[in-house]
Coordinates of C-alpha atoms in Angstrom, one line a residue:
Chain A
M231 CA -16.9 16.6 -26.2
L232 CA -15.6 17.5 -22.4
D233 CA -17.1 19.9 -20.3
M234 CA -16.6 23.5 -21.3
D235 CA -17.9 25.3 -18.1
H236 CA -15.6 22.5 -15.9
A237 CA -12.7 24.2 -17.8
T238 CA -13.8 27.6 -18.3
N239 CA -12.6 30.5 -15.5
K240 CA -13.7 33.8 -15.3
N241 CA -9.8 34.4 -15.2
F242 CA -7.1 32.3 -16.2
T243 CA -5.9 30.9 -12.8
F244 CA -2.3 30.3 -12.7
V245 CA -1.5 26.3 -12.4
T246 CA 1.9 25.5 -11.2
G247 CA 3.7 21.9 -11.6
R248 CA 3.4 21.2 -15.0
R249 CA 6.7 20.9 -17.1
K250 CA 5.7 23.1 -20.3
Y251 CA 2.2 25.4 -21.4
L252 CA 1.1 25.8 -24.6
L253 CA -1.1 29.0 -25.6
F254 CA -3.3 29.0 -27.7
T255 CA -5.3 32.8 -29.1
D256 CA -6.0 34.6 -31.3
I257 CA -6.2 38.4 -31.8
T258 CA -9.5 38.8 -29.5
G259 CA -8.1 36.4 -26.7
Y260 CA -4.8 37.8 -26.7
G261 CA -5.1 40.0 -23.4
E262 CA -6.4 37.4 -21.8
I263 CA -2.9 35.5 -21.7
T264 CA -0.7 38.0 -21.1
P265 CA -0.6 37.8 -17.2
I266 CA 0.0 34.2 -17.7
L267 CA 2.7 35.1 -19.7
S268 CA 4.0 37.1 -17.2
S269 CA 3.7 34.5 -14.6
L270 CA 5.5 32.2 -17.0
D271 CA 8.4 34.5 -17.6
E272 CA 8.9 35.4 -14.2
Q273 CA 9.3 31.7 -13.2
N274 CA 11.4 31.0 -16.0
L275 CA 8.9 27.9 -17.5
L276 CA 8.8 26.5 -21.0
Y277 CA 5.7 27.7 -22.5
M278 CA 4.8 28.1 -26.5
V279 CA 2.1 30.6 -28.0
Y280 CA 0.2 30.1 -30.9
Y281 CA -2.2 31.7 -32.8
F282 CA -5.1 29.1 -33.9
N283 CA -4.6 30.1 -37.5
E284 CA -1.4 28.7 -37.0
F285 CA -2.3 25.3 -38.0
S286 CA -3.9 24.9 -41.2
S287 CA -6.0 22.3 -40.0
N288 CA -7.7 20.6 -37.0
H289 CA -5.7 17.1 -38.1
D290 CA -2.5 19.7 -37.8
L291 CA -3.3 20.6 -34.4
K292 CA -4.9 17.0 -33.5
T293 CA -1.2 15.6 -34.7
Y294 CA 1.0 18.8 -33.1
L295 CA -1.1 18.1 -29.4
S296 CA -1.3 14.6 -29.6
Q297 CA 2.9 14.6 -29.5
Q298 CA 2.8 16.5 -26.8
K299 CA 3.7 14.2 -23.4
M300 CA 2.0 14.0 -19.8
G301 CA 2.5 17.3 -17.9
T302 CA 1.7 19.5 -20.6
Y303 CA -0.9 22.5 -20.0
I304 CA -2.9 24.6 -22.1
Y305 CA -4.6 28.0 -21.9
A306 CA -6.8 29.3 -24.8
S307 CA -8.3 31.9 -25.2
G308 CA -10.5 33.7 -28.2
N309 CA -13.5 33.9 -29.9
W310 CA -16.0 31.2 -28.9
N311 CA -16.7 29.4 -32.7
S312 CA -12.5 28.5 -32.3
I313 CA -12.6 28.0 -28.6
I314 CA -15.0 24.8 -29.1
S315 CA -13.6 23.4 -32.4
F316 CA -9.9 23.8 -30.0
V317 CA -11.3 21.8 -27.6
K318 CA -12.9 19.3 -29.4
T319 CA -9.1 18.4 -31.0
A320 CA -7.4 19.2 -27.9
E321 CA -9.7 16.8 -27.0
K322 CA -9.0 13.8 -29.7
A323 CA -5.6 14.8 -28.9
G324 CA -6.1 13.0 -25.0
F325 CA -6.2 16.5 -23.3
T326 CA -9.0 16.6 -20.6
E327 CA -10.5 19.3 -18.0
E328 CA -7.7 19.1 -15.9
E329 CA -5.0 19.6 -18.4
L330 CA -6.4 22.7 -20.2
Q331 CA -7.9 26.2 -19.1
I332 CA -10.3 27.9 -21.6
K333 CA -11.7 31.6 -22.2
G334 CA -14.2 32.5 -24.6
I335 CA -14.7 35.9 -26.1
G336 CA -18.3 37.0 -27.5
E337 CA -21.2 35.1 -28.5
R338 CA -21.5 31.2 -27.6
I339 CA -23.5 29.2 -29.3
L340 CA -25.2 26.5 -27.1
R341 CA -27.0 22.7 -28.0
V342 CA -29.4 22.9 -25.4
F343 CA -31.6 19.1 -24.9
C344 CA -35.3 19.4 -24.6
S345 CA -36.1 17.4 -21.9
R346 CA -40.1 17.3 -23.4
C347 CA -39.4 15.6 -26.4
Y348 CA -35.9 14.9 -27.0
A349 CA -34.5 17.6 -29.5
I350 CA -31.0 19.0 -29.8
N351 CA -31.6 22.6 -30.4
V352 CA -28.8 25.6 -30.9
C353 CA -29.7 28.7 -29.4
K354 CA -27.2 31.7 -28.8
T355 CA -26.3 32.5 -24.9
S356 CA -29.8 32.6 -22.8
K357 CA -31.9 31.5 -19.7
E358 CA -34.9 30.7 -21.8
M359 CA -35.7 29.5 -25.3
V360 CA -38.1 28.2 -26.8
C361 CA -37.9 24.3 -28.6
Q362 CA -37.7 24.1 -32.2
S363 CA -38.8 21.1 -32.5
C364 CA -42.1 20.6 -30.1
G365 CA -42.5 24.4 -29.6
Q366 CA -41.7 23.8 -25.3
S367 CA -40.4 26.9 -23.3
L368 CA -37.3 25.2 -21.8
S369 CA -35.1 26.8 -19.6
V370 CA -31.5 26.1 -19.9
S371 CA -29.4 24.5 -17.5
N372 CA -26.0 24.2 -16.8
H373 CA -26.2 20.3 -16.6
Y374 CA -24.0 19.3 -19.2
S375 CA -24.1 15.8 -21.1
R376 CA -21.0 15.1 -22.2
R377 CA -22.6 12.5 -24.7
Y378 CA -25.2 15.0 -26.5
D379 CA -22.7 17.6 -26.2
A380 CA -25.7 19.6 -25.0
Y381 CA -27.4 21.0 -21.8
L382 CA -30.4 20.1 -20.6
G383 CA -33.3 22.2 -20.8
Y384 CA -35.9 22.5 -18.5
T385 CA -39.6 22.7 -19.4
I386 CA -41.6 26.0 -18.1
L387 CA -44.7 24.8 -16.8
N388 CA -46.8 27.8 -17.1
Chain B
M83 CA -21.0 -3.5 5.3
V84 CA -23.6 -1.5 3.3
Y85 CA -24.2 -4.7 0.9
T86 CA -25.0 -7.3 2.5
S87 CA -25.5 -10.2 0.2
R88 CA -23.3 -12.9 -0.5
I89 CA -22.4 -16.0 -2.9
N90 CA -21.9 -19.3 -1.9
V91 CA -18.7 -20.9 -3.7
L92 CA -16.5 -23.4 -3.4
V93 CA -12.9 -23.6 -4.1
K94 CA -12.6 -25.9 -7.5
K95 CA -8.7 -25.9 -7.8
I96 CA -6.1 -24.9 -6.5
I97 CA -2.8 -23.8 -8.7
Q98 CA 0.6 -23.4 -7.2
E99 CA 2.0 -20.0 -9.4
T100 CA 5.2 -19.5 -7.8
P101 CA 6.6 -21.1 -4.1
L102 CA 4.6 -17.8 -2.3
I103 CA 1.6 -17.8 -4.3
K104 CA -1.2 -20.3 -4.4
R105 CA -4.4 -19.1 -7.6
F106 CA -7.8 -20.7 -6.2
L107 CA -10.9 -21.1 -8.5
L108 CA -13.8 -20.4 -7.3
S109 CA -16.9 -21.8 -8.4
P110 CA -20.6 -20.9 -7.7
I111 CA -22.7 -23.6 -5.2
N112 CA -26.6 -23.8 -6.4
K113 CA -26.1 -20.7 -9.0
A114 CA -25.7 -21.1 -12.4
A115 CA -23.1 -18.0 -13.3
L116 CA -21.7 -15.5 -11.3
P117 CA -21.5 -12.0 -11.3
S118 CA -19.9 -10.5 -14.3
F119 CA -17.2 -8.2 -13.2
S120 CA -15.3 -5.2 -14.8
G121 CA -11.4 -5.2 -14.8
G122 CA -10.1 -4.2 -11.5
S123 CA -12.6 -5.3 -9.6
H124 CA -12.4 -7.3 -6.1
I125 CA -14.0 -9.3 -3.8
T126 CA -14.5 -9.8 0.3
T127 CA -13.9 -13.4 1.3
F128 CA -15.7 -14.6 4.4
I129 CA -13.9 -18.0 5.6
Q130 CA -16.1 -19.1 9.4
S131 CA -14.2 -21.7 10.5
S132 CA -13.5 -23.1 14.1
G133 CA -14.2 -19.9 15.6
L134 CA -12.3 -18.2 13.3
N135 CA -13.8 -14.9 11.5
L136 CA -11.6 -14.2 8.5
Q137 CA -12.5 -11.6 6.2
R138 CA -10.0 -10.6 3.5
S139 CA -10.4 -8.8 0.0
Y140 CA -8.9 -10.1 -2.9
S141 CA -8.7 -9.0 -6.6
L142 CA -10.1 -11.0 -9.1
C143 CA -7.5 -12.2 -11.7
G144 CA -9.3 -14.3 -14.1
N145 CA -11.3 -13.3 -17.6
P146 CA -13.8 -10.5 -17.0
S147 CA -16.1 -12.9 -19.4
E148 CA -16.0 -16.1 -17.0
T149 CA -19.1 -16.3 -15.2
Q150 CA -19.0 -19.9 -14.5
L151 CA -15.2 -19.5 -12.1
Y152 CA -14.0 -16.1 -10.1
Q153 CA -9.9 -16.7 -10.2
I154 CA -8.0 -15.1 -6.9
A155 CA -4.4 -15.8 -6.2
I156 CA -3.0 -14.7 -2.6
K157 CA 0.6 -14.2 -1.3
K158 CA 1.8 -15.9 1.7
Q159 CA 2.7 -13.4 3.9
A160 CA 5.5 -13.7 6.4
H161 CA 3.5 -11.1 8.9
S162 CA 0.4 -12.6 8.2
N163 CA -2.9 -11.7 10.5
G164 CA -4.1 -15.0 9.5
G165 CA -5.6 -14.7 6.0
S166 CA -3.0 -15.5 3.7
L167 CA -1.9 -18.1 6.2
Y168 CA -5.3 -19.9 6.7
W169 CA -5.8 -19.9 2.5
H170 CA -2.6 -21.4 2.0
N171 CA -2.4 -24.1 4.6
E172 CA -5.8 -25.3 5.5
V173 CA -8.0 -24.2 2.2
K174 CA -8.2 -27.3 -0.4
E175 CA -10.0 -27.6 -2.8
G176 CA -13.9 -28.6 -2.2
F177 CA -13.6 -26.1 0.1
K178 CA -16.9 -24.1 0.5
L179 CA -16.9 -20.1 1.6
Q180 CA -18.6 -17.0 1.0
I181 CA -18.0 -14.0 -1.2
S182 CA -19.2 -10.7 -1.6
Y183 CA -20.5 -9.4 -5.0
P184 CA -17.6 -8.2 -7.1
K185 CA -17.2 -4.4 -6.2
N186 CA -14.8 -1.7 -8.1
Y187 CA -12.4 0.9 -6.6
F188 CA -10.1 0.8 -9.2
P189 CA -11.7 0.9 -12.6
L190 CA -9.8 2.0 -15.9
S191 CA -10.3 5.0 -17.5
F192 CA -12.9 5.7 -19.9
K193 CA -10.7 8.9 -21.1
A194 CA -7.3 7.2 -21.8
K195 CA -5.9 6.9 -25.1
H196 CA -2.9 5.1 -23.3
H197 CA -3.1 3.0 -20.2
V198 CA 0.5 2.3 -17.9
F199 CA 0.7 -0.5 -15.6
F200 CA 2.9 -0.9 -12.8
A201 CA 2.6 -4.0 -10.2
A202 CA 4.7 -5.2 -8.0
G203 CA 4.5 -8.9 -6.9
I204 CA 1.0 -10.1 -6.1
G205 CA 0.1 -6.6 -6.8
I206 CA -0.1 -7.9 -10.6
T207 CA -3.7 -9.5 -9.7
P208 CA -5.8 -6.7 -11.1
F209 CA -4.2 -5.7 -13.9
I210 CA -4.5 -9.0 -15.7
P211 CA -8.7 -8.6 -16.2
M212 CA -8.2 -5.0 -16.9
M213 CA -5.8 -5.7 -20.0
L214 CA -8.2 -8.5 -21.1
D215 CA -10.6 -6.1 -20.9
L216 CA -8.3 -2.9 -23.1
Q217 CA -7.1 -6.2 -25.4
S218 CA -10.6 -7.1 -26.1
N219 CA -11.6 -3.3 -27.2
G220 CA -8.8 -2.7 -29.2
K221 CA -7.1 0.1 -26.5
S222 CA -3.4 0.7 -26.1
F223 CA -1.7 -0.1 -23.0
E224 CA 1.6 -1.4 -21.4
L225 CA 2.5 -3.3 -18.4
H226 CA 5.4 -2.8 -16.1
Y227 CA 6.0 -5.7 -13.8
A228 CA 8.5 -6.1 -10.7
A229 CA 9.3 -9.5 -9.5
K230 CA 12.2 -10.8 -7.6
S231 CA 12.8 -13.2 -9.7
K232 CA 11.5 -15.4 -13.5
I233 CA 10.5 -18.2 -10.5
D234 CA 8.8 -15.2 -7.7
C235 CA 6.7 -14.0 -10.9
A236 CA 3.1 -14.9 -10.6
F237 CA 1.1 -15.9 -13.9
Y238 CA 4.7 -15.1 -16.0
K239 CA 3.9 -17.9 -18.6
R240 CA 0.5 -17.1 -19.0
I241 CA 1.1 -13.0 -19.8
N242 CA 3.7 -13.7 -22.0
V243 CA 0.6 -15.6 -23.9
L244 CA -1.9 -13.4 -23.4
F245 CA -0.1 -10.2 -24.0
P246 CA 2.4 -10.7 -26.1
S247 CA 3.9 -7.6 -27.1
N248 CA 4.3 -4.0 -24.5
I249 CA 5.3 -6.4 -21.3
Y250 CA 8.0 -5.3 -19.7
F251 CA 9.3 -7.7 -16.9
Y252 CA 12.3 -6.4 -13.9
F253 CA 13.4 -8.9 -11.9
S254 CA 15.9 -7.8 -8.8
N255 CA 17.8 -11.0 -8.8
E256 CA 19.0 -10.0 -12.6
G257 CA 19.6 -6.3 -11.5
K258 CA 16.3 -4.9 -13.3
R259 CA 14.7 -2.5 -11.4
M260 CA 10.7 -0.6 -12.3
L261 CA 12.0 2.7 -12.3
P262 CA 9.5 5.6 -12.3
E263 CA 10.9 7.5 -15.0
I264 CA 9.3 5.0 -17.5
M265 CA 6.6 7.5 -17.0
Q266 CA 8.5 10.7 -17.8
D267 CA 8.0 10.5 -21.6
Q268 CA 4.4 8.9 -21.2
L269 CA 2.5 10.9 -24.4
I270 CA -0.8 12.9 -23.4
G271 CA -3.6 11.0 -22.5
T272 CA -1.4 8.8 -20.7
H273 CA -3.3 7.1 -17.7
V274 CA -0.7 5.5 -14.8
Y275 CA -1.7 2.4 -12.1
F276 CA 0.1 1.2 -9.9
C277 CA -0.3 -2.2 -7.8
G278 CA 1.7 -3.1 -4.5
P279 CA 3.6 -1.8 -2.0
Q280 CA 2.5 1.1 -0.3
S281 CA 5.8 2.2 -0.5
L282 CA 6.1 1.9 -4.0
I283 CA 2.2 3.3 -4.7
K284 CA 3.5 6.4 -2.8
Q285 CA 7.2 6.6 -4.4
F286 CA 5.3 6.5 -8.1
T287 CA 2.5 8.8 -7.4
K288 CA 4.9 11.6 -6.3
K289 CA 7.1 11.1 -9.7
A290 CA 3.4 11.1 -11.2
I291 CA 2.7 14.6 -10.0
D292 CA 5.9 15.7 -10.6
Y293 CA 5.9 15.2 -13.8
G294 CA 3.0 17.1 -14.0
Y295 CA 0.5 14.5 -14.5
P296 CA -3.0 15.3 -13.4
K297 CA -4.2 13.7 -10.2
T298 CA -7.4 12.3 -12.6
S299 CA -4.7 10.5 -14.1
I300 CA -3.4 8.7 -11.7
H301 CA -4.6 5.4 -10.2
F302 CA -3.4 3.1 -7.5
E303 CA -5.1 -0.1 -5.4
L304 CA -4.6 -0.7 -2.2
F305 CA -6.3 -3.7 0.1
S306 CA -4.3 -3.0 3.5
S307 CA -3.9 0.7 5.1
Q308 CA -0.1 1.1 6.1
P309 CA -0.6 1.5 10.0
K310 CA 0.7 5.0 11.5
L311 CA 3.6 4.7 13.0
D312 CA 3.3 7.7 15.0
A313 CA -0.4 7.6 16.1
K314 CA -1.6 8.6 18.9
P315 CA -5.1 7.8 21.6
F316 CA -7.6 9.9 21.5
E317 CA -11.0 10.6 22.6
V318 CA -14.1 10.7 20.4
E319 CA -17.6 12.0 21.7
L320 CA -20.8 10.9 19.9
H321 CA -23.1 14.4 19.9
K322 CA -26.5 12.3 19.5
S323 CA -25.8 10.0 21.9
G324 CA -23.6 11.8 24.3
Q325 CA -21.4 8.4 24.1
T326 CA -17.4 8.5 24.1
F327 CA -14.6 6.6 23.7
Y328 CA -11.0 6.2 23.9
I329 CA -9.3 5.3 20.5
P330 CA -5.9 3.3 21.2
K331 CA -3.0 4.0 18.8
N332 CA -3.4 0.9 17.6
Q333 CA -7.0 0.5 16.6
S334 CA -9.0 2.3 14.2
L335 CA -11.7 5.1 15.1
L336 CA -14.1 2.7 12.3
K337 CA -13.0 -0.5 15.0
V338 CA -13.4 0.7 18.2
L339 CA -17.1 2.1 17.3
L340 CA -18.3 -1.0 15.5
E341 CA -16.8 -3.2 18.8
A342 CA -19.1 -0.9 20.7
G343 CA -22.5 -1.9 18.6
I344 CA -22.0 1.5 16.9
K345 CA -23.5 0.3 13.7
V346 CA -21.3 2.8 10.7
P347 CA -21.9 1.8 7.6
F348 CA -18.4 0.9 6.0
S349 CA -16.4 -1.1 3.2
C350 CA -13.3 -0.8 2.3
Q351 CA -11.3 -0.1 5.5
V352 CA -8.7 1.3 3.5
G353 CA -9.4 4.9 2.8
R354 CA -10.6 4.2 -0.3
C355 CA -14.2 4.0 -1.1
G356 CA -15.7 7.0 1.5
T357 CA -18.6 4.5 2.6
C358 CA -18.0 5.2 6.3
A359 CA -17.3 8.9 6.0
I360 CA -19.1 10.9 9.2
E361 CA -19.4 14.2 9.8
V362 CA -17.3 16.3 12.4
L363 CA -18.5 19.0 14.6
S364 CA -15.4 20.2 16.3
G365 CA -11.0 18.6 16.5
E366 CA -8.7 18.8 14.2
I367 CA -8.6 15.5 11.6
D368 CA -5.5 13.8 11.2
H369 CA -6.8 12.9 7.3
Q370 CA -5.2 9.7 6.1
D371 CA -7.7 8.7 3.3
Y372 CA -7.4 8.5 -0.5
F373 CA -10.8 9.7 -0.8
L374 CA -11.4 13.0 0.0
S375 CA -10.5 16.0 -2.1
D376 CA -7.4 18.0 -1.0
K377 CA -10.3 20.6 0.1
E378 CA -12.4 18.1 1.9
K379 CA -9.4 17.5 4.1
K380 CA -8.6 21.3 4.5
D381 CA -12.4 21.9 5.6
Q382 CA -11.9 19.4 8.8
K383 CA -15.2 18.5 8.6
T384 CA -15.4 14.6 7.8
I385 CA -13.1 11.7 8.4
L386 CA -13.5 8.7 7.3
P387 CA -12.8 6.4 10.5
C388 CA -11.6 3.9 8.5
V389 CA -7.9 4.5 8.6
S390 CA -7.7 9.0 9.9
R391 CA -7.2 10.2 13.2
C392 CA -6.9 13.3 15.3
K393 CA -4.2 15.7 16.0
S394 CA -6.2 17.2 18.6
S395 CA -7.0 15.2 21.8
K396 CA -10.9 14.7 20.9
L397 CA -13.4 14.7 17.8
I398 CA -16.8 15.0 18.3
L399 CA -18.9 13.3 16.0
D400 CA -22.1 14.3 13.7
Y401 CA -23.4 11.0 14.5

């Protein structure tokens, strides 16, 4: 799984030098892409805008993304659930952190790896949590494991 | 060198691949097997003979799963500094030498959905084990290989046998040219790899960036650094010892420091690995390496003395 923190910016940064831009969004995220739309219009660059729900399935989305050529760049903004699902599909199609930027809106569900018992916990965005498997208090770090698709939870020593 | 351990080998067999290219099969001495390696790896060969001290790096071009033999191919260079001439004229079957452990500055991308290789001449060598790796893992790839003619095309038969599909040859005597436009319509997830003369690497890299390839999807192999034509001499001061050195226009900073007995760790000597990086306290660096990021180059705090030089008259190193 791509490191989403790597592709996440507080505000989108306009990346030049690409041949085609794809913008994916939903109602909550549309405002985030408007500055990018303006830049693309100003520079007369090729782009397409899609709502996430225009694709009937992840399979259709993957098929579409897989047909894109090198030099395609993606901006995606919307609620975190849509973003996480989208990024997984984009990665399967071949996109990397260097070829997309994302902006999640609202609450994000994180997977956290317990460094004590190695269980994967699911939690809402927070700095600290209690491991649901062993009861250990954990500090949620920003160290992301592609293998586990999870952030490392450091044990909090009292 | 950082890694000083060496392996004793002997030249078991020499095969004339083309009029100018020989393939050398190296087998271990007093050792059951050689270390396994990954596609894209190279070894450094060390030859010490009648006052000669040759140290040259060559890509491994055999099968990565073969640990009884290493294979390297060497082209007899018209303007050889001694390395290729010695290998071609003096090295015979049974010749003993030392080699380094394999190192890989040119690995395959694990992320790529499709790998596209561009080889010119002897630049084919690293791609053979890379393609064998990919083939054994069922991965997608294609090779574009330019040579003067079929006769000058090293491994022509072997490549055709090993990789029956997705191989494209460009022989200039038949009027065929390998063009960077091949990269234009590649699908997302493609990684490109270049090996050949520096001019080809520069041309193809620039074109790939123009097409919108991220830098992380572009890979290339260098075994020699192109001398900077407009290089100027400069002065270097080592802050900790206070020693100063004059760097002539035709010598690298690394070479001057090593010859003065300064123990700077180094490895590739072509600005790829970053082993020799030294912090710079003042002076304007003329970056010539392929290791530091754009930001690191802009920061002007680190120099790779194997290739980089100085834009101002003096550098002060934190050394």
